[in-house]
XYZ file of C-alpha atoms in Angstrom:
463
model
C 70.349 115.908 55.162
C 68.886 118.137 57.865
C 69.056 121.764 58.981
C 71.962 121.988 61.449
C 69.910 123.959 63.986
C 67.588 121.058 64.750
C 68.120 119.290 68.057
C 67.818 115.512 68.282
C 64.294 115.671 69.803
C 63.232 118.109 67.058
C 64.639 115.846 64.359
C 62.911 112.915 65.976
C 59.610 114.784 65.800
C 60.132 115.314 62.061
C 60.673 111.586 61.555
C 57.612 110.746 63.660
C 55.388 112.712 61.279
C 55.913 109.899 58.811
C 53.480 107.029 59.103
C 55.575 103.888 58.846
C 52.608 101.534 58.866
C 51.071 103.276 55.851
C 54.256 103.159 53.759
C 55.059 100.362 51.305
C 57.847 98.079 52.467
C 60.300 99.405 49.866
C 59.794 102.965 51.127
C 60.250 101.828 54.728
C 63.553 100.258 53.743
C 64.612 103.376 51.854
C 63.884 105.599 54.868
C 65.760 103.234 57.156
C 68.796 103.277 54.840
C 68.650 107.071 54.615
C 68.616 107.742 58.340
C 70.946 104.956 59.415
C 73.445 106.331 56.901
C 73.475 109.710 58.629
C 75.682 110.971 61.441
C 75.334 109.981 65.099
C 72.627 112.531 65.808
C 70.533 111.457 62.815
C 70.841 107.796 63.759
C 69.914 108.536 67.359
C 66.893 110.569 66.297
C 65.768 107.727 64.048
C 66.230 105.165 66.838
C 64.227 107.273 69.296
C 61.379 108.126 66.892
C 58.821 105.969 68.672
C 55.747 107.198 66.828
C 57.426 106.073 63.603
C 58.581 102.652 64.787
C 55.675 101.695 67.048
C 52.914 99.415 65.902
C 49.450 100.893 66.235
C 48.578 98.693 69.221
C 51.559 100.147 71.104
C 50.212 103.706 70.894
C 48.719 105.081 74.062
C 44.904 105.097 73.859
C 42.887 108.246 73.374
C 40.067 109.459 75.544
C 39.311 109.365 79.236
C 40.863 106.523 81.230
C 42.750 105.999 84.463
C 44.431 102.691 83.706
C 45.985 101.406 80.502
C 46.455 97.646 80.796
C 48.825 96.182 78.192
C 48.104 92.476 78.391
C 50.451 90.825 75.931
C 52.663 87.826 75.259
C 56.421 87.543 75.665
C 58.354 89.691 73.202
C 55.330 91.818 72.247
C 57.112 95.062 73.130
C 55.341 95.779 76.418
C 58.408 97.228 78.111
C 59.144 99.621 75.259
C 55.505 100.734 75.179
C 55.541 101.351 78.936
C 58.830 103.252 78.847
C 57.705 105.375 75.903
C 54.485 106.223 77.714
C 56.531 107.451 80.682
C 58.730 109.534 78.374
C 55.618 111.059 76.818
C 54.182 111.869 80.243
C 57.366 113.717 81.160
C 57.062 115.735 77.945
C 53.457 116.529 78.867
C 54.620 118.051 82.127
C 54.159 115.336 84.732
C 56.655 115.701 87.562
C 56.512 112.662 89.874
C 56.222 109.193 88.348
C 56.243 105.842 90.142
C 58.053 102.904 88.508
C 57.007 99.644 90.169
C 58.493 96.237 89.311
C 58.379 92.763 90.888
C 61.795 93.367 92.506
C 64.228 96.250 92.941
C 66.594 94.522 90.509
C 63.812 94.322 87.897
C 63.097 98.024 88.274
C 66.754 98.853 87.647
C 67.654 96.192 85.076
C 64.477 96.321 82.981
C 62.607 99.592 83.479
C 65.662 101.845 83.731
C 68.767 100.227 82.243
C 67.248 97.569 79.995
C 67.422 97.599 76.218
C 63.925 99.089 76.132
C 64.358 100.935 79.430
C 64.106 104.656 80.003
C 67.818 105.410 79.708
C 68.061 103.770 76.290
C 64.922 105.154 74.671
C 65.647 108.795 75.494
C 67.841 110.897 73.238
C 70.938 112.402 74.845
C 69.376 115.869 74.898
C 66.501 114.663 77.094
C 67.955 111.633 78.883
C 67.413 111.540 82.655
C 70.187 110.976 85.177
C 69.906 107.748 87.136
C 70.661 108.109 90.853
C 70.672 104.476 92.060
C 71.414 105.306 95.689
C 68.251 107.428 95.769
C 66.258 105.031 93.618
C 65.239 107.692 91.139
C 65.657 109.190 87.682
C 65.898 112.969 87.247
C 65.157 114.626 83.888
C 66.944 117.827 82.795
C 63.878 120.005 83.442
C 63.222 118.550 86.910
C 60.743 115.690 86.459
C 61.489 112.655 88.619
C 60.664 108.957 88.463
C 60.970 106.853 91.609
C 61.751 103.131 91.692
C 59.735 100.740 93.868
C 59.623 97.001 94.400
C 56.480 94.927 94.916
C 58.470 93.112 97.592
C 58.319 96.278 99.695
C 54.786 97.694 99.394
C 55.209 99.869 102.482
C 57.715 102.074 100.619
C 54.749 103.330 98.593
C 53.048 104.525 101.756
C 53.409 108.314 101.805
C 54.954 109.303 98.430
C 52.643 111.040 95.947
C 52.697 110.689 92.166
C 50.878 112.016 89.122
C 51.647 108.971 86.942
C 52.815 105.388 87.368
C 54.160 102.470 85.352
C 53.508 99.012 86.841
C 55.638 96.428 85.060
C 54.904 92.675 85.052
C 51.960 93.199 87.363
C 51.017 89.503 87.397
C 54.473 88.633 88.776
C 54.214 90.924 91.818
C 54.780 88.867 94.966
C 52.553 91.081 97.095
C 50.181 92.186 94.388
C 47.134 93.556 96.156
C 48.988 95.320 98.964
C 51.415 96.962 96.515
C 48.606 97.973 94.180
C 46.567 99.463 97.022
C 49.463 101.561 98.302
C 50.232 102.723 94.763
C 46.620 103.837 94.287
C 46.595 105.807 97.541
C 49.615 107.803 96.331
C 48.404 108.355 92.760
C 46.738 111.640 93.646
C 48.762 114.537 92.216
C 47.513 116.743 89.412
C 44.120 116.891 87.716
C 44.420 113.573 85.865
C 46.742 110.947 87.416
C 47.143 107.897 85.178
C 48.802 104.490 85.237
C 50.034 102.025 82.631
C 50.372 98.352 83.597
C 52.406 96.054 81.356
C 52.157 92.338 82.005
C 51.858 88.818 80.734
C 48.532 87.650 82.152
C 47.668 85.226 84.903
C 44.167 84.453 86.220
C 44.592 86.613 89.313
C 41.862 88.673 90.997
C 43.525 92.042 90.354
C 43.965 91.333 86.634
C 40.315 90.332 86.375
C 39.252 93.430 88.319
C 41.166 95.714 85.969
C 39.699 94.011 82.913
C 36.192 94.723 84.183
C 36.912 98.298 85.340
C 35.185 100.973 83.243
C 38.211 103.247 83.766
C 40.575 100.743 82.111
C 41.665 100.748 78.489
C 42.952 97.315 77.485
C 45.511 96.512 74.794
C 45.957 92.843 73.944
C 48.673 91.322 71.817
C 50.645 88.187 71.141
C 54.296 87.346 70.661
C 53.656 87.009 66.925
C 52.715 90.693 66.638
C 56.387 91.577 67.025
C 57.872 88.573 65.212
C 59.885 90.693 62.760
C 61.940 92.101 65.644
C 62.472 88.830 67.518
C 65.377 86.449 67.181
C 64.725 83.584 64.752
C 66.151 81.273 67.422
C 63.519 82.490 69.881
C 60.766 81.833 67.382
C 62.005 78.361 66.463
C 63.017 77.082 69.901
C 60.662 78.803 72.324
C 57.562 79.772 70.417
C 57.246 76.513 68.510
C 57.924 74.469 71.614
C 55.051 76.017 73.566
C 52.616 76.778 70.738
C 49.352 74.939 71.345
C 50.058 74.307 75.036
C 48.224 75.903 77.940
C 51.413 77.716 78.951
C 51.800 78.948 75.385
C 48.265 80.320 75.355
C 49.145 82.370 78.436
C 52.741 83.391 77.721
C 52.591 83.773 73.915
C 48.989 84.703 73.179
C 48.322 86.523 76.470
C 45.116 84.697 77.227
C 43.811 85.139 80.754
C 43.168 81.489 81.441
C 40.669 80.605 84.077
C 41.434 77.809 86.478
C 42.104 74.458 84.869
C 38.867 72.632 84.021
C 37.945 70.490 86.989
C 40.610 72.119 89.195
C 40.607 70.723 92.719
C 42.035 74.013 94.016
C 41.211 77.348 92.376
C 43.425 80.413 92.670
C 40.722 82.096 94.738
C 40.587 79.152 97.147
C 44.358 79.231 97.628
C 44.426 82.969 98.224
C 41.627 82.742 100.782
C 43.495 80.018 102.649
C 46.480 82.229 103.512
C 47.074 83.392 107.088
C 49.951 85.228 108.761
C 50.007 83.203 111.983
C 48.583 80.077 113.576
C 46.897 79.354 116.902
C 48.410 76.861 119.320
C 48.981 73.556 117.586
C 47.952 70.281 119.197
C 49.609 68.057 116.574
C 52.303 68.490 113.944
C 53.283 65.941 111.301
C 55.947 65.819 108.617
C 54.760 64.033 105.473
C 57.257 62.531 103.042
C 56.568 61.419 99.488
C 59.779 59.682 98.337
C 60.674 59.352 94.687
C 62.862 56.964 92.758
C 65.521 59.661 92.372
C 68.978 59.160 93.857
C 69.645 62.886 94.020
C 72.386 62.630 91.396
C 69.943 62.446 88.504
C 67.172 64.674 87.169
C 64.427 62.502 88.642
C 61.440 63.678 90.622
C 61.913 65.547 93.889
C 61.108 64.105 97.300
C 58.022 65.865 98.636
C 58.336 66.951 102.285
C 55.518 69.034 103.764
C 54.882 70.048 107.386
C 51.337 70.572 108.660
C 49.711 70.994 112.052
C 46.327 70.701 113.699
C 45.289 73.855 115.512
C 43.478 74.096 118.819
C 40.640 75.581 116.757
C 40.238 72.338 114.826
C 41.711 73.777 111.632
C 44.682 72.365 109.735
C 47.660 74.614 109.005
C 50.240 73.966 106.293
C 53.452 75.196 107.879
C 56.302 74.537 105.457
C 57.426 72.937 102.223
C 60.819 71.272 102.628
C 60.735 69.407 99.310
C 64.170 68.552 97.931
C 66.011 66.482 95.338
C 68.647 64.640 97.384
C 70.107 61.213 97.998
C 68.170 58.918 100.352
C 70.400 59.957 103.246
C 69.933 63.609 102.255
C 66.149 63.590 102.193
C 66.089 61.515 105.375
C 68.068 64.238 107.147
C 65.837 66.873 105.610
C 62.757 65.155 107.036
C 64.311 64.916 110.515
C 65.343 68.597 110.368
C 61.731 69.538 109.611
C 60.607 67.226 112.430
C 62.846 69.091 114.884
C 62.212 72.586 113.544
C 58.463 72.301 114.056
C 58.365 70.030 117.082
C 56.485 67.349 115.147
C 55.094 64.242 116.792
C 55.176 61.945 113.750
C 56.584 61.430 110.268
C 54.128 60.053 107.728
C 55.795 58.528 104.665
C 54.520 56.816 101.555
C 55.984 53.327 101.270
C 55.421 52.671 97.564
C 59.061 53.525 96.785
C 61.109 51.124 98.860
C 58.616 49.794 101.408
C 60.334 49.274 104.755
C 63.446 50.900 103.298
C 61.703 54.281 103.656
C 61.378 53.747 107.404
C 64.974 52.519 107.543
C 66.281 55.626 105.737
C 64.596 57.959 108.217
C 65.538 55.898 111.274
C 69.133 55.676 110.087
C 69.259 59.411 110.705
C 67.394 59.056 114.009
C 66.648 55.610 115.329
C 63.797 56.754 117.582
C 61.944 58.788 114.967
C 58.231 57.828 114.997
C 57.366 56.828 111.426
C 54.009 55.787 110.011
C 54.040 54.241 106.545
C 51.065 54.739 104.235
C 50.278 52.992 100.973
C 49.147 54.704 97.780
C 46.716 52.079 96.550
C 44.688 54.604 94.502
C 45.563 57.352 92.050
C 47.025 60.676 93.156
C 43.991 62.755 92.231
C 41.579 60.336 93.878
C 43.564 60.720 97.088
C 43.582 64.506 96.670
C 39.825 65.000 96.255
C 38.808 64.616 99.928
C 41.620 66.986 100.903
C 40.428 69.586 98.376
C 36.990 69.345 99.994
C 38.561 70.451 103.280
C 39.798 73.608 101.549
C 36.356 74.317 100.121
C 35.003 74.086 103.655
C 37.622 76.585 104.839
C 39.196 74.031 107.190
C 42.790 74.295 105.901
C 45.023 77.366 106.043
C 48.470 78.132 104.611
C 50.972 79.881 106.870
C 52.475 82.755 104.863
C 53.778 85.386 107.315
C 55.068 87.715 104.583
C 53.001 87.840 101.367
C 56.036 89.289 99.574
C 57.876 86.008 100.078
C 55.524 83.053 99.714
C 57.350 79.944 101.014
C 54.545 77.725 99.689
C 54.514 79.116 96.147
C 55.716 75.938 94.442
C 53.334 73.801 96.450
C 50.425 76.086 95.547
C 51.404 75.916 91.888
C 51.222 72.129 91.950
C 47.860 72.341 93.693
C 46.480 74.667 91.011
C 47.340 72.132 88.289
C 45.579 69.220 89.980
C 42.208 68.361 88.452
C 39.645 65.619 88.811
C 40.872 64.335 85.435
C 44.547 64.205 86.359
C 47.576 66.397 86.986
C 48.188 69.011 84.283
C 51.598 70.194 85.432
C 55.093 68.998 84.561
C 56.617 65.972 86.260
C 55.157 64.365 89.355
C 53.349 66.474 92.006
C 55.426 65.229 94.941
C 54.768 68.320 97.009
C 51.052 67.827 96.539
C 51.318 64.137 97.429
C 53.091 64.989 100.675
C 50.444 67.603 101.462
C 47.684 65.055 100.922
C 49.342 62.554 103.269
C 49.835 65.196 105.967
C 46.257 66.473 105.868
C 44.816 62.996 105.597
C 46.684 62.065 108.776
C 45.522 65.183 110.622
C 41.971 65.639 109.375
C 40.648 62.469 107.788
C 41.688 59.779 110.227
C 38.141 59.170 111.463
C 35.118 58.399 109.267
C 32.375 60.962 108.930
C 28.862 59.632 108.478
C 27.724 60.066 104.900
C 31.141 61.319 103.734
C 32.135 59.172 100.774
C 35.455 60.924 100.117
C 36.320 60.913 103.794
C 35.573 57.210 104.068
C 37.745 56.563 101.008
C 40.647 58.408 102.595
C 40.115 56.593 105.889
C 40.397 53.223 104.178
C 43.635 54.316 102.473
C 45.425 55.343 105.659
C 44.210 52.163 107.365
C 46.670 50.204 105.192
C 49.675 50.895 107.421
C 52.425 49.080 109.177
């Protein structure tokens, strides 16, 4: 079937001269039967013949560019395209390549050892050696690829590279800091390049790359690779989310702007983040109970801690939301009260009335509790609080951007619109936030402030 002197990479190159996409389906099947019926080396060469198997949109772009952004839906084949690009760069002579993933485990499990990772796509004759203790891959002729995590951007400070693969960029916990450090080190050789593979999110860095003249963009959907995906995946996952906003992002790779009428934009939330707070003159714990007993799959109990700074600004300090029994969430609220030296617990009384106060004071009889009544809709209550964010008067305490303790709260905030809540379930975290900030910032009327006056009247209905 083949000259015996050919190595696996050489045989692979012969196969790649065929143009699969231009062949009739019956010829594609005949070629597949031919090569899969060969010996181990023939089968391996066929499996590794990327230029034969790849769809045209998975080919690396021609011309001058610094960044190749593969913005595609789940199951498109982004990981394989990224790994094959790295393999090609090694063949072109690049020596030091950065592999950056959301976490160290992702770098190992997906980029290196995954089904479409570097160890599996390379033929035995050219396969690198993985040295996990040194976080690197070493190819037979000396090229090296180094593993990094977006949770540790400082590890990119110092090392130099001539190429980089950034996987699932939109999922990086510390996106901008990691990206910046990666760029500073991408300085070896005459033409350092980077491929970024990701499912999109409406984040500033993604938008910046899309508008960068040095970026080549490949877009694709889950359906582009349907023939290689499990029928169960197509029927259960794709059909479930098709037509939804999440499906447009995760399946069709649309970069969705903020929800229409969003009360909090992504940009607003990012600008609100701070690493520390000034001295606090007040701290409250806000509780939004739910009808859940903790033993069911009901809504969580929202528990959010916020403080008023000596500078007059509000600071969101913690999200202690839980799904527990009444005694459990009562203890959780008191723990937050103690941890942050709070002076009051503010709790919505719609679920249980005086029972809410009783639950908290069963844990601690002397706990100061103020009950508030939700006489208007959730989004109506949220609007005056969103105005505080627009004015820059509320900040989120996030000491380490790599580990955002308010991530779930911020997600709920991003799905709140003037027309209703677009997320799943009930936004109990958001409700608790609104009660906390209303207590701290909107307790007194402001002349001419309609939203502020509305909030003032709501908190006036207390016991």
